[in-house]
XYZ file of C-alpha atoms in Angstrom:
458
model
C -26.856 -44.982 -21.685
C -23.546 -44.265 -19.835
C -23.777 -41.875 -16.870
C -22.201 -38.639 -17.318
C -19.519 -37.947 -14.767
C -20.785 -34.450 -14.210
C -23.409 -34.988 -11.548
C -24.920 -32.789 -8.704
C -23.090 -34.146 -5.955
C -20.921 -32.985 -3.004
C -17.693 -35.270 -3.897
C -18.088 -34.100 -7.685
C -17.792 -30.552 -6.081
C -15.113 -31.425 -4.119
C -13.274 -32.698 -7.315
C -13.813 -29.031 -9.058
C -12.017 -27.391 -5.795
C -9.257 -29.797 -5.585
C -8.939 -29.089 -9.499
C -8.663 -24.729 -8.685
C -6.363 -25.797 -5.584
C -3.786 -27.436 -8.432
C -4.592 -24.327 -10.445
C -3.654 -21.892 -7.881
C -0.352 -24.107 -7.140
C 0.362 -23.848 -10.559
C -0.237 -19.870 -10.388
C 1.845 -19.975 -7.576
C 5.053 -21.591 -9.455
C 4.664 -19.698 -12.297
C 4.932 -16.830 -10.372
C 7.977 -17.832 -8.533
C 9.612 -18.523 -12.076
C 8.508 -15.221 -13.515
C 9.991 -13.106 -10.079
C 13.047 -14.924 -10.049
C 14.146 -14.959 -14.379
C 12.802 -11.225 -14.889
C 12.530 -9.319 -11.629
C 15.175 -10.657 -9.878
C 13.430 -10.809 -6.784
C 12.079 -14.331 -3.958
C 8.794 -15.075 -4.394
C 7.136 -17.018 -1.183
C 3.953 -18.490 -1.230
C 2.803 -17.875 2.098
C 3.058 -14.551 3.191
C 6.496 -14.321 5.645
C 5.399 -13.181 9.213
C 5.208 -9.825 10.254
C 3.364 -8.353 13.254
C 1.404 -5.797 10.992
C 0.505 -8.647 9.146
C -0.898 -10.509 11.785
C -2.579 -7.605 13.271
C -4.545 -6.270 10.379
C -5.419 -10.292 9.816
C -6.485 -10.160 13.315
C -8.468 -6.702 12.836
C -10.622 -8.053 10.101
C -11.626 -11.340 11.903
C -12.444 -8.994 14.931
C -14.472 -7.163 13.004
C -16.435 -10.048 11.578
C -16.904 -11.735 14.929
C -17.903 -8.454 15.961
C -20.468 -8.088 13.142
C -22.134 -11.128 13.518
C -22.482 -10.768 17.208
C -24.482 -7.608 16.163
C -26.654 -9.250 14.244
C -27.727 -11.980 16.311
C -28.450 -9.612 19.271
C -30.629 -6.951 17.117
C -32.825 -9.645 15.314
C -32.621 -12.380 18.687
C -31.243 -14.929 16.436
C -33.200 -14.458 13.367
C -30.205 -13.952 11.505
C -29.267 -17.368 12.203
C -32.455 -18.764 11.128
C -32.153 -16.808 7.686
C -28.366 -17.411 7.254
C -27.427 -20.424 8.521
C -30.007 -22.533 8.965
C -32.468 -22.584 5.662
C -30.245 -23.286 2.918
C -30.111 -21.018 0.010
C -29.932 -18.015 1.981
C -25.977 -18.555 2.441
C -25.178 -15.246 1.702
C -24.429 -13.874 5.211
C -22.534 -10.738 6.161
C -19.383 -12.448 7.030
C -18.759 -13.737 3.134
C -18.359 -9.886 2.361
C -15.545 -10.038 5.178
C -13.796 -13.067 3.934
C -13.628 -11.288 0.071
C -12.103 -8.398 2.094
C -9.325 -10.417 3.721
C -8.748 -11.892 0.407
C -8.587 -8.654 -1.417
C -5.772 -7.132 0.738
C -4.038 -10.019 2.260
C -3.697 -12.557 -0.859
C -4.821 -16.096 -1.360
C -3.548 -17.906 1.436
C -4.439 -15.486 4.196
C -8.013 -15.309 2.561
C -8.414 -18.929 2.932
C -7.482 -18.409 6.518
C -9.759 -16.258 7.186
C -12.543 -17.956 5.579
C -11.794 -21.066 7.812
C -11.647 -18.848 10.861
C -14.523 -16.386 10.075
C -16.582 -19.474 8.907
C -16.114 -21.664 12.301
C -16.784 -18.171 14.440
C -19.935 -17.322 12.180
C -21.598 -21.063 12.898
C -20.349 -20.845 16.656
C -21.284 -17.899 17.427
C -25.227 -17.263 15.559
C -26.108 -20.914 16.842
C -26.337 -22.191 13.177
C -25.175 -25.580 11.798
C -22.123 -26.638 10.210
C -21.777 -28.354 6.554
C -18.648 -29.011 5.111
C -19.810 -27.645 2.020
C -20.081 -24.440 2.821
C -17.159 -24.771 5.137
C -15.262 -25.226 1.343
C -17.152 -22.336 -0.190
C -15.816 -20.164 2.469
C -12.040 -21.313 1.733
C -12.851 -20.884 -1.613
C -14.228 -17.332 -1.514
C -11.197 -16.296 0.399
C -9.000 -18.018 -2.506
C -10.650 -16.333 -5.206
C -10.304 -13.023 -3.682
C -6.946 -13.907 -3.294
C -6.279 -14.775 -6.637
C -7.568 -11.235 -7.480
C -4.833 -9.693 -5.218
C -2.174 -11.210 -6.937
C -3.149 -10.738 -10.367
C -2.900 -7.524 -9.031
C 0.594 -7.733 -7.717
C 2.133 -9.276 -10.570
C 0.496 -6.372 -13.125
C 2.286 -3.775 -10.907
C 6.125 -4.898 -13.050
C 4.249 -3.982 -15.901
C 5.018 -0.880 -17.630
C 1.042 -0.600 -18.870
C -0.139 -2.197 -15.214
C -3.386 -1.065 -15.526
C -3.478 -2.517 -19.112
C -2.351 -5.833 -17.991
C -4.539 -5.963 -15.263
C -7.190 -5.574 -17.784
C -6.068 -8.241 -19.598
C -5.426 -10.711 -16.516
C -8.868 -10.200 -15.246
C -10.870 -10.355 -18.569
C -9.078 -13.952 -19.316
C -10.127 -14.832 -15.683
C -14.190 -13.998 -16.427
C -13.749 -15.947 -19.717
C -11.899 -18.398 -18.287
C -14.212 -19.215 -14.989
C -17.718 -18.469 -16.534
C -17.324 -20.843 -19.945
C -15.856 -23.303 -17.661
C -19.350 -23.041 -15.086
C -21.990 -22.762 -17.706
C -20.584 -25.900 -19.260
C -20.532 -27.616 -15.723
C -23.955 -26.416 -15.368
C -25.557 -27.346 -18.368
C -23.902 -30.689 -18.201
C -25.687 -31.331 -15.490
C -28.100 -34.506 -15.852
C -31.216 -32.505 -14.115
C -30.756 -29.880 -16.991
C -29.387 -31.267 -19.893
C -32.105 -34.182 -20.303
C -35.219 -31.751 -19.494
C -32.923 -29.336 -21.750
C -33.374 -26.423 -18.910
C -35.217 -25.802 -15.651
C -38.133 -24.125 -14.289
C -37.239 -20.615 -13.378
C -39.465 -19.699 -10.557
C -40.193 -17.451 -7.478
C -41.703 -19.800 -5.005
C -45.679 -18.428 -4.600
C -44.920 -15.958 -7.356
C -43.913 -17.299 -10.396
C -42.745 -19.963 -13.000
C -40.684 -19.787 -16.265
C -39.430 -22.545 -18.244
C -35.782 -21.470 -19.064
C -33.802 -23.626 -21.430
C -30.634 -24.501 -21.554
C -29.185 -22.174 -24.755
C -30.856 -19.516 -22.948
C -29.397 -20.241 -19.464
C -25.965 -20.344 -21.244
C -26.495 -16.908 -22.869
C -27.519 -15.358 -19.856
C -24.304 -16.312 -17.796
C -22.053 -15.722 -21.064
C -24.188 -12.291 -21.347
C -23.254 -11.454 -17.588
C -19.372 -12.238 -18.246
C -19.704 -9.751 -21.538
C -21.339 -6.865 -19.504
C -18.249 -7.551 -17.134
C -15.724 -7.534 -19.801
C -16.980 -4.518 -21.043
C -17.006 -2.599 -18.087
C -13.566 -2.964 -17.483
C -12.131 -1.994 -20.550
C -14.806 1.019 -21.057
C -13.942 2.164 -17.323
C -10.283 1.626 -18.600
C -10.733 4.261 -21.360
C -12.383 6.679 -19.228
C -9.564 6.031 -16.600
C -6.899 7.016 -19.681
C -9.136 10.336 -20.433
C -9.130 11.336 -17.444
C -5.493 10.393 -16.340
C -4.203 13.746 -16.993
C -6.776 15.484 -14.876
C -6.037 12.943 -11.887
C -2.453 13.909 -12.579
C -3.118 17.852 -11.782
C -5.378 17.110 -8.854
C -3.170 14.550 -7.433
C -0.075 17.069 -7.668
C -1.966 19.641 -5.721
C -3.082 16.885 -2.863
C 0.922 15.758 -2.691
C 1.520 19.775 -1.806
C -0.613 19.964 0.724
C 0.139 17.046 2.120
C 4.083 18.203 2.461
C 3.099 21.681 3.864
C 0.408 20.397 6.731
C 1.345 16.744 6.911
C -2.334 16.018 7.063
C -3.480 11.921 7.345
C -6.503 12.746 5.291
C -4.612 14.414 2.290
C -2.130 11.046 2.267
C -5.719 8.718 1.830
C -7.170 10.793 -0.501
C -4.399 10.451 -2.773
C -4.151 6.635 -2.716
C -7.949 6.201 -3.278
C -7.848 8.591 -6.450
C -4.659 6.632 -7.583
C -6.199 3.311 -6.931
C -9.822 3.812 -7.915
C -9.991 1.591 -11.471
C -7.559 -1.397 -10.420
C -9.696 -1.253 -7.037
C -12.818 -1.319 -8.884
C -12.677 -3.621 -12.038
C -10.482 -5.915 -9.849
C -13.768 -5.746 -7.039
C -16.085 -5.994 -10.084
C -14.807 -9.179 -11.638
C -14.631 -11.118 -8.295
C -17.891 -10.203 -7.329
C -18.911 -11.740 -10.873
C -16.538 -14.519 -10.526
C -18.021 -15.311 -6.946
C -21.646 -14.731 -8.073
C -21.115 -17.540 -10.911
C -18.981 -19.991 -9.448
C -19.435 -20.416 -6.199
C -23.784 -19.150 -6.305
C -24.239 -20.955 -9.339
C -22.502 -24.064 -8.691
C -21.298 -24.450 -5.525
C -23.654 -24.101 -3.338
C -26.380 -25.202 -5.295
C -25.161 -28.854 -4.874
C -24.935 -28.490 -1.264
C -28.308 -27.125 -0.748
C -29.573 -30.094 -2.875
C -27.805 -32.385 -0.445
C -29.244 -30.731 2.578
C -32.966 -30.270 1.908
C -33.779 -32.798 -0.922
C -34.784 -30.308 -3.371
C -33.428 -30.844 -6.525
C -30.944 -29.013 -7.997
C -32.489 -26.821 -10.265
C -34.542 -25.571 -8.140
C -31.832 -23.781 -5.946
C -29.846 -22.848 -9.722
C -33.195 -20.991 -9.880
C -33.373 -19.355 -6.347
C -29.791 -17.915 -6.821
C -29.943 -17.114 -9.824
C -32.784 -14.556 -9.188
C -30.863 -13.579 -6.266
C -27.510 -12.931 -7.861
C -28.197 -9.227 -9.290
C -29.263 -8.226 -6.175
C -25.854 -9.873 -4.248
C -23.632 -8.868 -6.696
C -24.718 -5.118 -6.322
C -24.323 -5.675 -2.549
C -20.855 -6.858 -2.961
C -19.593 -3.475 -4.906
C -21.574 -1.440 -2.859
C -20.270 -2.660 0.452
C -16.624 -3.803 -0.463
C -15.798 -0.918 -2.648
C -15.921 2.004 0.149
C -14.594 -0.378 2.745
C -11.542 -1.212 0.637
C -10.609 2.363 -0.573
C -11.204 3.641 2.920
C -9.045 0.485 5.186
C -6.284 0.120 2.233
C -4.329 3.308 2.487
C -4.913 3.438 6.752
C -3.478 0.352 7.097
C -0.326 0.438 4.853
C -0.276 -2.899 4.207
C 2.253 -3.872 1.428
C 0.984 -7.294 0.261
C 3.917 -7.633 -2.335
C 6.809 -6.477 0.753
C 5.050 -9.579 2.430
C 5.657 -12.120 -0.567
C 8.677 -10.799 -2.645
C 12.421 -9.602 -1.519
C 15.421 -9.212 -3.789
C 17.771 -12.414 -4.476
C 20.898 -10.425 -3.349
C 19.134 -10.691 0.686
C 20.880 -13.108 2.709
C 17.881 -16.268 3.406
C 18.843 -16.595 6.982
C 20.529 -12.948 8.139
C 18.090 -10.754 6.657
C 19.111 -7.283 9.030
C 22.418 -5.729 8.064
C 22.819 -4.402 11.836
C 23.390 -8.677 12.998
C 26.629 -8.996 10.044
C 29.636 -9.640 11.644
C 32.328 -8.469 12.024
C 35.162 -7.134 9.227
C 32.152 -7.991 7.065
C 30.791 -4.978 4.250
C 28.740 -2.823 6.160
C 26.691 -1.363 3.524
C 23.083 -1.216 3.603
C 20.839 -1.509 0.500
C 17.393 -0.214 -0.971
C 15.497 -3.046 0.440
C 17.188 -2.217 4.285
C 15.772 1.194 3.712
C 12.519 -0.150 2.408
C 11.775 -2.058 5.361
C 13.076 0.509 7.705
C 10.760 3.335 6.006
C 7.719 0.867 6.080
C 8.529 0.548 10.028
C 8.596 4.199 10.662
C 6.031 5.000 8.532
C 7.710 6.881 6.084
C 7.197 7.253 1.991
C 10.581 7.602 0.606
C 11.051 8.048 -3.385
C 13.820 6.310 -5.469
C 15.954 9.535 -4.993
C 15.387 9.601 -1.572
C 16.425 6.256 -1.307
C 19.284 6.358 -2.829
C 20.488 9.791 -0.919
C 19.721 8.125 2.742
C 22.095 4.387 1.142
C 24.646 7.115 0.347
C 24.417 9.218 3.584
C 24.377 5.499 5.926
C 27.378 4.156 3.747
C 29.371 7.505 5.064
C 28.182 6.139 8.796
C 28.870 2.811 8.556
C 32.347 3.767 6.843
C 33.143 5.519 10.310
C 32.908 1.740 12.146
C 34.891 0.635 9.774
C 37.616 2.777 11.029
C 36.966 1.738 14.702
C 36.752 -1.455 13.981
C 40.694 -1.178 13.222
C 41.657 -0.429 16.760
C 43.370 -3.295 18.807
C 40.553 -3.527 22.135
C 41.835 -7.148 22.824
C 43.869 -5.907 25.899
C 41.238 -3.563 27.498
C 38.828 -5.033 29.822
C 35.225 -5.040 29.085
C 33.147 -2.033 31.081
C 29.617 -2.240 32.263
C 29.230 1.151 33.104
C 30.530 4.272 30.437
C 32.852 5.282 33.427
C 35.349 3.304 35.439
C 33.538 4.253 39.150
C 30.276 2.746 39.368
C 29.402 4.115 42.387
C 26.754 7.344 42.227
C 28.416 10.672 42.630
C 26.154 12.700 44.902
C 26.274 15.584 46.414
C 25.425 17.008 49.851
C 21.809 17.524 50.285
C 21.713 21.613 50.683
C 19.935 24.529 48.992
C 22.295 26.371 46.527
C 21.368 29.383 45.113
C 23.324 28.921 41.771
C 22.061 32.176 40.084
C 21.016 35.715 41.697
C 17.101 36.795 41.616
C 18.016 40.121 41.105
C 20.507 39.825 38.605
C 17.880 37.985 36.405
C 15.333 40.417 37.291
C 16.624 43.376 36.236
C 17.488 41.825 32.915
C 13.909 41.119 32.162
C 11.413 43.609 30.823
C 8.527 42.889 33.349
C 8.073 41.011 36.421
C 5.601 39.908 38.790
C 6.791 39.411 42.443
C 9.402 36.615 42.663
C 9.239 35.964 38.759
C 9.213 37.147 35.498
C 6.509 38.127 33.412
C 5.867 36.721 30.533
C-alpha cells in the first residue's frame, strides 16, 4: 500500500505554512491590483515607517515582556513548567498578545511580534525553545493579520460590514474544510477510522472519524452563524446607535472630553471588532490547536498524535472563550487611544510623489498646492479629526497662503546679501542698567476701585 503524503510530521507542517505564506503573498498582490485599478491609491506590503508605528509595536511587546515577567515571579517559575516546558499546554499568555499585535498592526507586524514576543517568552520564563512553536507563533501573528486586512479592504465597500461578513465566513469555510481533511487524512486516524477521546485519569471515548469531522464542521457553522445573526441585530439596531452616537459627537464638541471620543469608536466598531475577533479565535483554535501543534507535541514527547488531537480538542472551548473574553475589551479599549491608522500605514494616493512625499521640500517655481492626503497626515500628527468638508475648506484656505509665496517668489533677491540675523547690527542693544519708573503708582492707584498698600486689590 502506498504511503499517504499526509503524515504527522514537523517538515509536513512546515510544507502547510510555506503553502499559507504563498497564500498570503498572493493576498498581498491581489490587493495591490485591486488599490491601484479601483481606488486609485499605493498599496505596500510592509507597513512604511512611522514613529507611532514603531512605538505602539514597541508598547505591546513591552507589555508582553512585562506580563510574562509577572508571571514567573508570582508562581516562582511554575508558569514555565506549565507553559513551556510540558507540551500541550502551549497556550501561554503571550499568544493572546501576539493575536493583539496582529489585530491592529496587520500581517507582517504580527509576525514580528510573534518572533520577538516568542524569543522574549522562552528567554525570559527559563523554558525551552522548538522551532515548531517558534512557527506557530509567526503564524498566529499572520493569521491575525490576515484578519486586519480583510478588514481594511471591506472599509471601500459601500456595505463594509456586509462584505466583511462575507470575507470572513469564506475564510472559516475555507480554513476549517481544509484542516478536518488534513486531519482525518492522517494515517493514525484514518486506518483506526478515529481516536480515543480521553481525559487522562478521567475518561475514554472512542470518537470516529465522521464524527470528528462533524464536530469541527459543526464549530465553523456555529461561527458562521454568529456573524451573520450578530449582523442582523447590528442592522436593527443601527438606527438606535445612530441617535446615541449623535448625542456622544455633541458632547464631545462642547467639553472636548477623551472619554466621549472612545466611547464613540467602540460603539461604531463593536460588530466588525467582534465577528472579526470571533472568527480568528476559531480560525486559531482549529488550525493552529488542531493541527499545528499537535505534530510538534508528538515530536517532542513520543506520544502519538491522537492523543494530543484529543487533549486540545477538550481544551479548545475553554481557550477559545478565553480569547474573546480577553482580546475583545483589550482591543475596543487600546484601538481608539492609540489612533493607529493601519490603512494610512499601507495605502497613499498614486498622485504622491514616491520619493518627495512633503509638499513644504518642492522646489522652487514649482505648484505649491497642498492636497487631501497633506492634510490627512498633518491632522493625524496633531491629533485632529477633520471631515471631508473640513478638508476641503483648510486645501482651500492653504492654497490662498501658499498663493502669497508665489508672489514673493517673483522678487529679484539675487543682488542682496544673505542675513543671519533679521536686522543688519548683530550686536545686542542694551541699555544702561538703572531703575526707571516707567508708570506713576498713584496715577494707577487712583484708577482702581480698591487697593491694598503698594498694590491693587483684586
Amino acid at each position: 500500500m502506498k504511503e499517504s503524503f499526509i503524515q504527522p510530521t514537523s517538515s509536513f507542517a512546515i510544507t502547510v505554512f510555506a503553502i499559507i505564506i504563498g497564500l498570503v503573498i498572493l493576498l498581498a498582490l491581489a490587493k495591490k491590483t485591486y488599490y491601484f485599478l479601483f481606488q486609485k491609491k499605493r498599496y505596500y506590503t510592509i507597513p512604511r515607517f512611522s514613529v507611532i508605528g514603531m512605538t505602539n509595536v514597541a508598547m505591546v511587546i513591552a507589555i508582553a515582556v512585562a506580563i510574562i515577567l509577572l508571571i514567573s515571579a508570582i508562581t516562582g517559575g511554575l508558569a514555565s513548567i506549565l507553559f513551556r516546558v510540558y507540551p500541550g499546554t502551549r497556550v501561554s499568555i503571550e499568544t493572546i498578545l501576539v493575536k493583539i499585535s496582529g489585530l491592529l498592526f496587520g500581517p507582517i507586524i504580527g509576525m514580528i511580534s510573534g518572533i520577538i514576543i516568542d524569543l522574549l517568552a522562552v528567554t525570559l520564563s527559563a523554558g525551552f525553545f522548538h522551532y515548531g512553536y517558534f512557527v506557530v507563533a509567526i503564524l498566529t501573528g499572520m493569521l491575525s493579520g490576515m484578519i486586519r486586512s480583510l478588514l481594511t479592504t471591506s472599509k471601500y465597500s459601500k456595505y463594509r460590514n456586509f462584505s466583511l461578513s462575507i470575507y470572513l465566513s469564506l475564510l472559516v469555510i475555507l480554513s476549517f474544510l481544509v484542516t478536518t481533511f488534513l486531519i482525518s487524512s492522517m494515517p493514525e486516524i484514518s486506518v483506526n477510522k478515529g481516536f480515543d477521546l480521553s481525559i487522562p485519569g478521567i475518561s475514554q471515548t472512542k470518537l470516529s472519524s465522521v464524527a470528528f469531522t462533524w464536530i469541527i464542521l459543526g464549530f465553523g457553522i456555529g461561527i458562521i452563524a454568529f456573524v451573520w445573526i450578530t449582523f442582523l441585530i447590528y442592522k436593527l439596531t443601527s438606527l438606535n446607535n445612530v441617535n446615541a452616537l449623535s448625542g456622544f459627537t455633541h458632547k464631545r464638541e462642547i467639553h472636548c472630553n477623551h472619554k466621549h471620543i472612545i466611547t464613540i469608536d467602540a460603539r461604531k466598531n463593536w460588530y466588525s471588532s467582534l465577528i472579526s475577533l470571533v472568527c480568528l479565535a476559531g480560525v486559531n483554535a482549529v488550525l493552529v490547536n488542531l493541527f499545528f501543534l499537535p505534530i510538534f507535541d508528538k515530536e517532542i514527547t513520543g506520544q502519538p498524535y491522537p492523543f494530543w488531537i484529543s487533549i486540545r480538542l477538550i481544551a479548545n472551548p475553554a481557550l477559545f472563550l478565553i480569547d474573546i473574553i480577553v482580546i475583545y475589551p483589550v482591543i475596543m479599549i487600546i484601538q481608539p487611544i492609540m489612533k493607529y491608522n493601519y490603512e494610512d500605514e499601507l495605502t497613499e494616493d498614486l498622485n504622491t510623489p514616491l520619493f518627495i512625499k512633503n509638499w513644504t521640500s518642492r522646489k522652487k517655481g514649482s505648484n505649491m498646492k497642498i492636497n487631501k492626503e497633506d492634510l490627512k497626515k498633518l491632522s493625524k500628527l496633531v491629533k485632529f479629526e477633520l471631515d471631508e468638508e473640513q478638508i476641503e475648506k483648510l486645501q482651500m484656505e492653504f492654497d490662498d497662503i501658499l498663493s502669497n509665496f508665489k508672489e514673493v517668489e517673483k522678487l529679484d533677491t539675487s543682488k542682496i546679501k544673505s542675513m543671519n540675523y533679521p536686522i543688519s547690527n548683530s550686536s545686542n542693544q542694551l541699555r544702561d542698567d538703572d531703575v526707571v519708573y516707567l508708570t506713576d503708582k498713584e496715577i494707577i492707584q487712583k484708577t482702581a476701585k480698591e487697593t491694598l498698600g503698594d498694590f491693587v486689590k483684586v
